[in-house]
Amino acid sequence: MGYLPLGAAFGVLLATSGLAWWWAPVFSVLIYAGSMEFLAIGLVTGGVGLAQVAATTFFVNFRHVFYGLSFPLLKVRSAAGRLWGVHMLTDEAYALLATKPQQGMTGTRVLATQVLCHLYWVTGSTTGALLGAKLGLDAEGLGFALTALFVVLTIDAFRVSPDLPTLVGALACAGLALVVAPGGMLVLALTAFVLVLGTRFALGGRRGAGPAPLPGPAPSRREPPDA
């Protein structure tokens, strides 16, 4: 449901930037990447070259590479369904599907959830663009709606799995990347976070391995006599 107000914020921002309202459903269907859609408004209206647009899109959506490692896309059996599922993979769809138990997950549920999210986004963005074009709404501060949604998703994920070291590690990686490379903060932060998680996993496996059993006769299964 959060897609409706967030999409409406994008639509209003698009309309007040000088673009025709019908660009909202075009962006929402072809691009369908919330943060990139917000950035695309400035790129299109600023006359940025195609190479810069491609580079910006790559870095902004680079996080989807990591999403694909645990997203249940393999539940979808058809090749066409998987391709469409890749296109519809968003932060919100990942938060809804990747955090749920995978035993009862089906391909129908995966695609249905993604299609529903997409419809919500297209509906919200188109409605916001129409309202923004006709009513002349003020778009100041609407770009923060996306950041606010990410914060809510983070809080919900922590409530489902309250892992404080992971949360602290994520914040530390983000803060360090913001100081070291503000322009490439997202890629650097995600890479550092993957290294942190990999290190934690490796150390946890070593601690849980335990010593190997010594060779010798098998223990007797006979119950001990009563004391």
mmCIF file of N, CA and C in Angstrom, residues 31-108:
data_model
loop_
_atom_site.group_PDB
_atom_site.id
_atom_site.type_symbol
_atom_site.label_atom_id
_atom_site.label_comp_id
_atom_site.label_asym_id
_atom_site.label_seq_id
_atom_site.Cartn_x
_atom_site.Cartn_y
_atom_site.Cartn_z
ATOM 1 N N ILE A 31 10.983 1.658 -16.686
ATOM 2 C CA ILE A 31 12.102 1.733 -15.743
ATOM 3 C C ILE A 31 11.780 0.928 -14.490
ATOM 4 N N TYR A 32 10.685 1.260 -13.834
ATOM 5 C CA TYR A 32 10.208 0.584 -12.632
ATOM 6 C C TYR A 32 11.326 0.303 -11.638
ATOM 7 N N ALA A 33 11.941 1.352 -11.189
ATOM 8 C CA ALA A 33 12.954 1.281 -10.137
ATOM 9 C C ALA A 33 12.852 2.598 -9.383
ATOM 10 N N GLY A 34 12.181 2.547 -8.230
ATOM 11 C CA GLY A 34 11.800 3.766 -7.521
ATOM 12 C C GLY A 34 12.857 4.845 -7.456
ATOM 13 N N SER A 35 14.016 4.523 -6.893
ATOM 14 C CA SER A 35 15.054 5.540 -6.749
ATOM 15 C C SER A 35 15.559 6.013 -8.097
ATOM 16 N N MET A 36 15.675 5.103 -9.061
ATOM 17 C CA MET A 36 16.151 5.489 -10.386
ATOM 18 C C MET A 36 15.124 6.329 -11.119
ATOM 19 N N GLU A 37 13.854 6.081 -10.879
ATOM 20 C CA GLU A 37 12.813 6.892 -11.514
ATOM 21 C C GLU A 37 12.869 8.329 -11.010
ATOM 22 N N PHE A 38 13.102 8.493 -9.715
ATOM 23 C CA PHE A 38 13.237 9.846 -9.172
ATOM 24 C C PHE A 38 14.436 10.556 -9.805
ATOM 25 N N LEU A 39 15.547 9.832 -9.933
ATOM 26 C CA LEU A 39 16.737 10.424 -10.544
ATOM 27 C C LEU A 39 16.548 10.665 -12.030
ATOM 28 N N ALA A 40 15.768 9.806 -12.692
ATOM 29 C CA ALA A 40 15.569 9.935 -14.136
ATOM 30 C C ALA A 40 14.889 11.249 -14.503
ATOM 31 N N ILE A 41 14.097 11.781 -13.602
ATOM 32 C CA ILE A 41 13.444 13.064 -13.879
ATOM 33 C C ILE A 41 14.492 14.140 -14.112
ATOM 34 N N GLY A 42 15.464 14.222 -13.215
ATOM 35 C CA GLY A 42 16.516 15.219 -13.362
ATOM 36 C C GLY A 42 17.411 14.946 -14.554
ATOM 37 N N LEU A 43 17.659 13.661 -14.842
ATOM 38 C CA LEU A 43 18.514 13.307 -15.977
ATOM 39 C C LEU A 43 17.855 13.676 -17.303
ATOM 40 N N VAL A 44 16.547 13.428 -17.404
ATOM 41 C CA VAL A 44 15.833 13.723 -18.644
ATOM 42 C C VAL A 44 15.677 15.220 -18.846
ATOM 43 N N THR A 45 15.260 15.920 -17.799
ATOM 44 C CA THR A 45 15.061 17.365 -17.925
ATOM 45 C C THR A 45 16.378 18.120 -18.037
ATOM 46 N N GLY A 46 17.479 17.529 -17.572
ATOM 47 C CA GLY A 46 18.775 18.192 -17.644
ATOM 48 C C GLY A 46 19.545 17.910 -18.917
ATOM 49 N N GLY A 47 18.999 17.055 -19.793
ATOM 50 C CA GLY A 47 19.657 16.756 -21.051
ATOM 51 C C GLY A 47 20.962 15.991 -20.886
ATOM 52 N N VAL A 48 21.026 15.087 -19.925
ATOM 53 C CA VAL A 48 22.239 14.308 -19.671
ATOM 54 C C VAL A 48 22.440 13.289 -20.788
ATOM 55 N N GLY A 49 23.688 13.011 -21.144
ATOM 56 C CA GLY A 49 24.001 12.067 -22.199
ATOM 57 C C GLY A 49 23.653 10.638 -21.835
ATOM 58 N N LEU A 50 23.511 9.796 -22.859
ATOM 59 C CA LEU A 50 23.096 8.413 -22.657
ATOM 60 C C LEU A 50 24.121 7.631 -21.842
ATOM 61 N N ALA A 51 25.408 7.875 -22.063
ATOM 62 C CA ALA A 51 26.444 7.152 -21.325
ATOM 63 C C ALA A 51 26.350 7.448 -19.828
ATOM 64 N N GLN A 52 26.123 8.714 -19.460
ATOM 65 C CA GLN A 52 26.001 9.063 -18.049
ATOM 66 C C GLN A 52 24.741 8.470 -17.441
ATOM 67 N N VAL A 53 23.674 8.432 -18.218
ATOM 68 C CA VAL A 53 22.431 7.817 -17.740
ATOM 69 C C VAL A 53 22.660 6.331 -17.453
ATOM 70 N N ALA A 54 23.368 5.647 -18.377
ATOM 71 C CA ALA A 54 23.640 4.218 -18.198
ATOM 72 C C ALA A 54 24.508 3.974 -16.970
ATOM 73 N N ALA A 55 25.529 4.798 -16.783
ATOM 74 C CA ALA A 55 26.418 4.633 -15.629
ATOM 75 C C ALA A 55 25.673 4.883 -14.323
ATOM 76 N N THR A 56 24.853 5.936 -14.301
ATOM 77 C CA THR A 56 24.080 6.249 -13.095
ATOM 78 C C THR A 56 23.113 5.122 -12.759
ATOM 79 N N THR A 57 22.452 4.595 -13.782
ATOM 80 C CA THR A 57 21.509 3.493 -13.567
ATOM 81 C C THR A 57 22.223 2.263 -13.018
ATOM 82 N N PHE A 58 23.410 1.978 -13.540
ATOM 83 C CA PHE A 58 24.169 0.816 -13.080
ATOM 84 C C PHE A 58 24.510 0.937 -11.601
ATOM 85 N N PHE A 59 25.014 2.087 -11.192
ATOM 86 C CA PHE A 59 25.434 2.241 -9.799
ATOM 87 C C PHE A 59 24.242 2.296 -8.848
ATOM 88 N N VAL A 60 23.154 2.941 -9.275
ATOM 89 C CA VAL A 60 21.992 3.057 -8.399
ATOM 90 C C VAL A 60 21.326 1.698 -8.196
ATOM 91 N N ASN A 61 21.239 0.904 -9.269
ATOM 92 C CA ASN A 61 20.562 -0.390 -9.184
ATOM 93 C C ASN A 61 21.513 -1.549 -8.941
ATOM 94 N N PHE A 62 22.759 -1.263 -8.625
ATOM 95 C CA PHE A 62 23.744 -2.313 -8.393
ATOM 96 C C PHE A 62 23.349 -3.214 -7.226
ATOM 97 N N ARG A 63 22.580 -2.697 -6.305
ATOM 98 C CA ARG A 63 22.159 -3.481 -5.146
ATOM 99 C C ARG A 63 21.325 -4.690 -5.554
ATOM 100 N N HIS A 64 20.682 -4.657 -6.729
ATOM 101 C CA HIS A 64 19.864 -5.778 -7.168
ATOM 102 C C HIS A 64 20.700 -7.025 -7.407
ATOM 103 N N VAL A 65 21.999 -6.852 -7.662
ATOM 104 C CA VAL A 65 22.882 -8.007 -7.795
ATOM 105 C C VAL A 65 22.882 -8.815 -6.498
ATOM 106 N N PHE A 66 22.906 -8.118 -5.377
ATOM 107 C CA PHE A 66 22.900 -8.784 -4.071
ATOM 108 C C PHE A 66 21.512 -9.323 -3.740
ATOM 109 N N TYR A 67 20.469 -8.614 -4.163
ATOM 110 C CA TYR A 67 19.109 -9.106 -3.935
ATOM 111 C C TYR A 67 18.900 -10.465 -4.601
ATOM 112 N N GLY A 68 19.475 -10.617 -5.799
ATOM 113 C CA GLY A 68 19.267 -11.851 -6.540
ATOM 114 C C GLY A 68 19.825 -13.087 -5.862
ATOM 115 N N LEU A 69 20.744 -12.908 -4.909
ATOM 116 C CA LEU A 69 21.342 -14.045 -4.227
ATOM 117 C C LEU A 69 20.346 -14.785 -3.340
ATOM 118 N N SER A 70 19.340 -14.079 -2.830
ATOM 119 C CA SER A 70 18.407 -14.721 -1.901
ATOM 120 C C SER A 70 16.944 -14.520 -2.284
ATOM 121 N N PHE A 71 16.682 -13.892 -3.429
ATOM 122 C CA PHE A 71 15.292 -13.713 -3.859
ATOM 123 C C PHE A 71 14.772 -15.032 -4.418
ATOM 124 N N PRO A 72 13.546 -15.445 -4.048
ATOM 125 C CA PRO A 72 13.041 -16.773 -4.448
ATOM 126 C C PRO A 72 12.554 -16.826 -5.894
ATOM 127 N N LEU A 73 13.336 -16.345 -6.835
ATOM 128 C CA LEU A 73 12.924 -16.332 -8.234
ATOM 129 C C LEU A 73 12.880 -17.735 -8.827
ATOM 130 N N LEU A 74 13.675 -18.666 -8.276
ATOM 131 C CA LEU A 74 13.690 -20.031 -8.791
ATOM 132 C C LEU A 74 12.375 -20.759 -8.545
ATOM 133 N N LYS A 75 11.515 -20.184 -7.706
ATOM 134 C CA LYS A 75 10.188 -20.772 -7.508
ATOM 135 C C LYS A 75 9.341 -20.636 -8.771
ATOM 136 N N VAL A 76 9.672 -19.653 -9.613
ATOM 137 C CA VAL A 76 8.954 -19.458 -10.880
ATOM 138 C C VAL A 76 9.536 -20.418 -11.912
ATOM 139 N N ARG A 77 8.724 -21.214 -12.533
ATOM 140 C CA ARG A 77 9.209 -22.276 -13.419
ATOM 141 C C ARG A 77 9.419 -21.804 -14.854
ATOM 142 N N SER A 78 8.562 -20.944 -15.375
ATOM 143 C CA SER A 78 8.659 -20.544 -16.775
ATOM 144 C C SER A 78 9.769 -19.522 -16.976
ATOM 145 N N ALA A 79 10.432 -19.576 -18.142
ATOM 146 C CA ALA A 79 11.507 -18.632 -18.454
ATOM 147 C C ALA A 79 10.960 -17.221 -18.595
ATOM 148 N N ALA A 80 9.789 -17.082 -19.231
ATOM 149 C CA ALA A 80 9.186 -15.759 -19.399
ATOM 150 C C ALA A 80 8.824 -15.152 -18.045
ATOM 151 N N GLY A 81 8.313 -15.994 -17.146
ATOM 152 C CA GLY A 81 7.957 -15.513 -15.813
ATOM 153 C C GLY A 81 9.178 -15.053 -15.034
ATOM 154 N N ARG A 82 10.295 -15.764 -15.200
ATOM 155 C CA ARG A 82 11.517 -15.369 -14.499
ATOM 156 C C ARG A 82 12.060 -14.053 -15.039
ATOM 157 N N LEU A 83 12.018 -13.882 -16.363
ATOM 158 C CA LEU A 83 12.480 -12.629 -16.953
ATOM 159 C C LEU A 83 11.630 -11.465 -16.463
ATOM 160 N N TRP A 84 10.317 -11.666 -16.428
ATOM 161 C CA TRP A 84 9.432 -10.619 -15.933
ATOM 162 C C TRP A 84 9.659 -10.378 -14.444
ATOM 163 N N GLY A 85 9.939 -11.445 -13.709
ATOM 164 C CA GLY A 85 10.220 -11.302 -12.285
ATOM 165 C C GLY A 85 11.483 -10.514 -12.027
ATOM 166 N N VAL A 86 12.508 -10.687 -12.885
ATOM 167 C CA VAL A 86 13.732 -9.897 -12.758
ATOM 168 C C VAL A 86 13.428 -8.419 -12.971
ATOM 169 N N HIS A 87 12.606 -8.112 -13.974
ATOM 170 C CA HIS A 87 12.249 -6.714 -14.245
ATOM 171 C C HIS A 87 11.473 -6.109 -13.087
ATOM 172 N N MET A 88 10.652 -6.895 -12.422
ATOM 173 C CA MET A 88 9.804 -6.375 -11.351
ATOM 174 C C MET A 88 10.440 -6.497 -9.970
ATOM 175 N N LEU A 89 11.705 -6.874 -9.912
ATOM 176 C CA LEU A 89 12.386 -6.973 -8.623
ATOM 177 C C LEU A 89 12.688 -5.575 -8.082
ATOM 178 N N THR A 90 12.096 -5.251 -6.960
ATOM 179 C CA THR A 90 12.312 -3.954 -6.310
ATOM 180 C C THR A 90 12.643 -4.186 -4.845
ATOM 181 N N ASP A 91 13.010 -3.099 -4.165
ATOM 182 C CA ASP A 91 13.331 -3.214 -2.739
ATOM 183 C C ASP A 91 12.143 -3.732 -1.947
ATOM 184 N N GLU A 92 10.952 -3.226 -2.278
ATOM 185 C CA GLU A 92 9.760 -3.604 -1.530
ATOM 186 C C GLU A 92 9.370 -5.058 -1.797
ATOM 187 N N ALA A 93 9.454 -5.478 -3.076
ATOM 188 C CA ALA A 93 9.142 -6.873 -3.397
ATOM 189 C C ALA A 93 10.126 -7.817 -2.703
ATOM 190 N N TYR A 94 11.390 -7.412 -2.657
ATOM 191 C CA TYR A 94 12.391 -8.223 -1.967
ATOM 192 C C TYR A 94 12.060 -8.319 -0.481
ATOM 193 N N ALA A 95 11.702 -7.191 0.130
ATOM 194 C CA ALA A 95 11.393 -7.191 1.562
ATOM 195 C C ALA A 95 10.174 -8.051 1.870
ATOM 196 N N LEU A 96 9.222 -8.113 0.946
ATOM 197 C CA LEU A 96 8.006 -8.893 1.177
ATOM 198 C C LEU A 96 8.225 -10.390 0.983
ATOM 199 N N LEU A 97 9.080 -10.763 0.037
ATOM 200 C CA LEU A 97 9.190 -12.172 -0.353
ATOM 201 C C LEU A 97 10.418 -12.873 0.206
ATOM 202 N N ALA A 98 11.556 -12.178 0.269
ATOM 203 C CA ALA A 98 12.788 -12.842 0.690
ATOM 204 C C ALA A 98 12.835 -13.104 2.183
ATOM 205 N N THR A 99 12.027 -12.393 2.961
ATOM 206 C CA THR A 99 12.042 -12.559 4.419
ATOM 207 C C THR A 99 11.028 -13.589 4.901
ATOM 208 N N LYS A 100 10.230 -14.137 3.987
ATOM 209 C CA LYS A 100 9.215 -15.116 4.366
ATOM 210 C C LYS A 100 9.785 -16.533 4.289
ATOM 211 N N PRO A 101 9.222 -17.480 5.047
ATOM 212 C CA PRO A 101 9.669 -18.873 4.948
ATOM 213 C C PRO A 101 9.538 -19.377 3.513
ATOM 214 N N GLN A 102 10.581 -20.009 3.010
ATOM 215 C CA GLN A 102 10.603 -20.421 1.615
ATOM 216 C C GLN A 102 9.954 -21.787 1.374
ATOM 217 N N GLN A 103 9.599 -22.513 2.437
ATOM 218 C CA GLN A 103 9.044 -23.844 2.246
ATOM 219 C C GLN A 103 7.707 -23.786 1.497
ATOM 220 N N GLY A 104 6.838 -22.859 1.888
ATOM 221 C CA GLY A 104 5.530 -22.776 1.257
ATOM 222 C C GLY A 104 5.445 -21.763 0.140
ATOM 223 N N MET A 105 6.563 -21.186 -0.250
ATOM 224 C CA MET A 105 6.573 -20.184 -1.306
ATOM 225 C C MET A 105 6.392 -20.842 -2.678
ATOM 226 N N THR A 106 5.544 -20.251 -3.509
ATOM 227 C CA THR A 106 5.301 -20.768 -4.848
ATOM 228 C C THR A 106 5.604 -19.697 -5.887
ATOM 229 N N GLY A 107 5.811 -20.129 -7.136
ATOM 230 C CA GLY A 107 6.057 -19.177 -8.208
ATOM 231 C C GLY A 107 4.868 -18.261 -8.435
ATOM 232 N N THR A 108 3.661 -18.797 -8.268
ATOM 233 C CA THR A 108 2.462 -17.976 -8.428
ATOM 234 C C THR A 108 2.419 -16.856 -7.407
#
